[in-house]
Amino acid sequence: MAMKEKTVTSPEARLEEARAYYARELGDGVERFVGAPYDACPWCGSADFGLRIVCRDIRQFKPGTFRLDECRDCGHVFQNPPQTDEGLTFYYRDTYDGLSAERTEASLETMGPIYRSRAETIARIRPDTPRRWLDVGTASGHFPAAAKEVFPETAFDGLDMSDGVLNGVAAGRIEKGHQGQFPDLSGELAGQYDQISMFHYLEHVRDPFADLDAVVETLSDDGWFLIEQPDPHARSAKLFGSWWPGWNQPEHLHMITEPNLVRALEERGMEVVEVVHREAHIPAEAFIIVMTLLNRLAPTIEMPWLSEQRRPGRLRRLLAKLVIAPLVPLAMFLDKTFLPKVLKSYHAYRIVARKVPRAAEHPAGPGAAATSTPDASSASPDPNGS
């Protein structure tokens, strides 16, 4: 896939362009980004739901508040009312791309051990080697590059909405790049992959069921599926409240519980082979909160949506770092010892499932999934957070 031509502009020019964009958008108010509220749970259809938590954007501090409701029947947590497409465009802008592109790329480069741990889950459980692997929500293909070290004979492709997937092809991290919405592309990809992965992707989409249907359509009859999701039942979600990084508002539209996802996979003819918690946990929640506090006290210059009064000088940023520095060792203790070992809290869960050939399909019984308990699910050490 050919790269799109990009106009090279200086950082100063990009910053000024961004300031003009946000001045226009904020002048019209962010209230217009709020869509119609749900009158029933989007997962099970129940009308019995209520407030779970109200959050702000603690990644970039763009304006607005975001309500998450929880279904009392199935436990699904969902943004209500959801952001419109225009709103999501506003809040996603400069989060992973644009002004944050270089910082995002540098962060992804450090996550090799985490990516390899995810691939090693398949190496441990799956009896054969994947032939063709599709990573959905691949960004610029860093996971496939790391997974290639575990599976050198596997062909890795990627799918993403952003131009990052094209960069992944150009950098040689993936062989083929598919750009667009997964449900829109699944027809032309039907049956082509015997392994699909999704990491912290499904919570971002408007219709998770459509993407799960796309997984089944795209997998070959002997295909396997690896998915990782933030866990709204994590004990740290209650401990940290609206500052819990897993809420990640307003990007996360659906916070899917493990039982709901297991059931949805089984209803689509998938056999859930294993559910793990500790392997999926990245010990960085408290550290992220500390860094969030730093950016709250002294935002970086790459936040042009903030008012002039909130844009600090270098001295204020330095002083804020000095204030925050003593909290870093405490955050590391919480992340590596207290949360996972004392509180038994894991911020995410990981599911491995296989597509059951039609001739072998059978009703799933209560013990169909080899679900491990959160504190005994590790066959490899916890990945290092970044």
Short mmCIF file of C-alpha atoms in Angstrom, two decimals, residues 34-42 49-51 53-54 65-70 77-83 249 252-253:
data_model
loop_
_atom_site.label_atom_id
_atom_site.label_comp_id
_atom_site.label_asym_id
_atom_site.label_seq_id
_atom_site.Cartn_x
_atom_site.Cartn_y
_atom_site.Cartn_z
CA VAL A 34 -23.40 15.50 22.76
CA GLY A 35 -25.58 12.98 20.95
CA ALA A 36 -28.97 11.50 21.79
CA PRO A 37 -28.96 9.55 25.08
CA TYR A 38 -29.65 5.83 25.25
CA ASP A 39 -33.02 4.84 26.68
CA ALA A 40 -31.91 1.21 27.02
CA CYS A 41 -28.64 -0.62 27.62
CA PRO A 42 -26.88 -0.91 24.23
CA PHE A 49 -29.49 1.35 34.28
CA GLY A 50 -28.06 4.25 36.25
CA LEU A 51 -25.07 6.47 36.82
CA ILE A 53 -19.39 7.82 37.20
CA VAL A 54 -18.87 11.25 35.62
CA THR A 65 -17.87 16.22 31.13
CA PHE A 66 -18.77 12.67 30.21
CA ARG A 67 -21.28 10.44 31.96
CA LEU A 68 -20.90 6.67 32.16
CA ASP A 69 -23.97 4.62 33.01
CA GLU A 70 -24.02 1.00 34.17
CA VAL A 77 -20.85 0.37 31.29
CA PHE A 78 -21.46 2.84 28.49
CA GLN A 79 -21.04 6.52 27.68
CA ASN A 80 -24.47 8.12 27.94
CA PRO A 81 -25.16 10.31 26.11
CA PRO A 82 -22.50 9.31 23.59
CA GLN A 83 -20.37 11.79 21.71
CA GLN A 249 -13.08 9.58 28.46
CA HIS A 252 -14.12 4.78 25.50
CA LEU A 253 -17.75 4.40 24.45
#
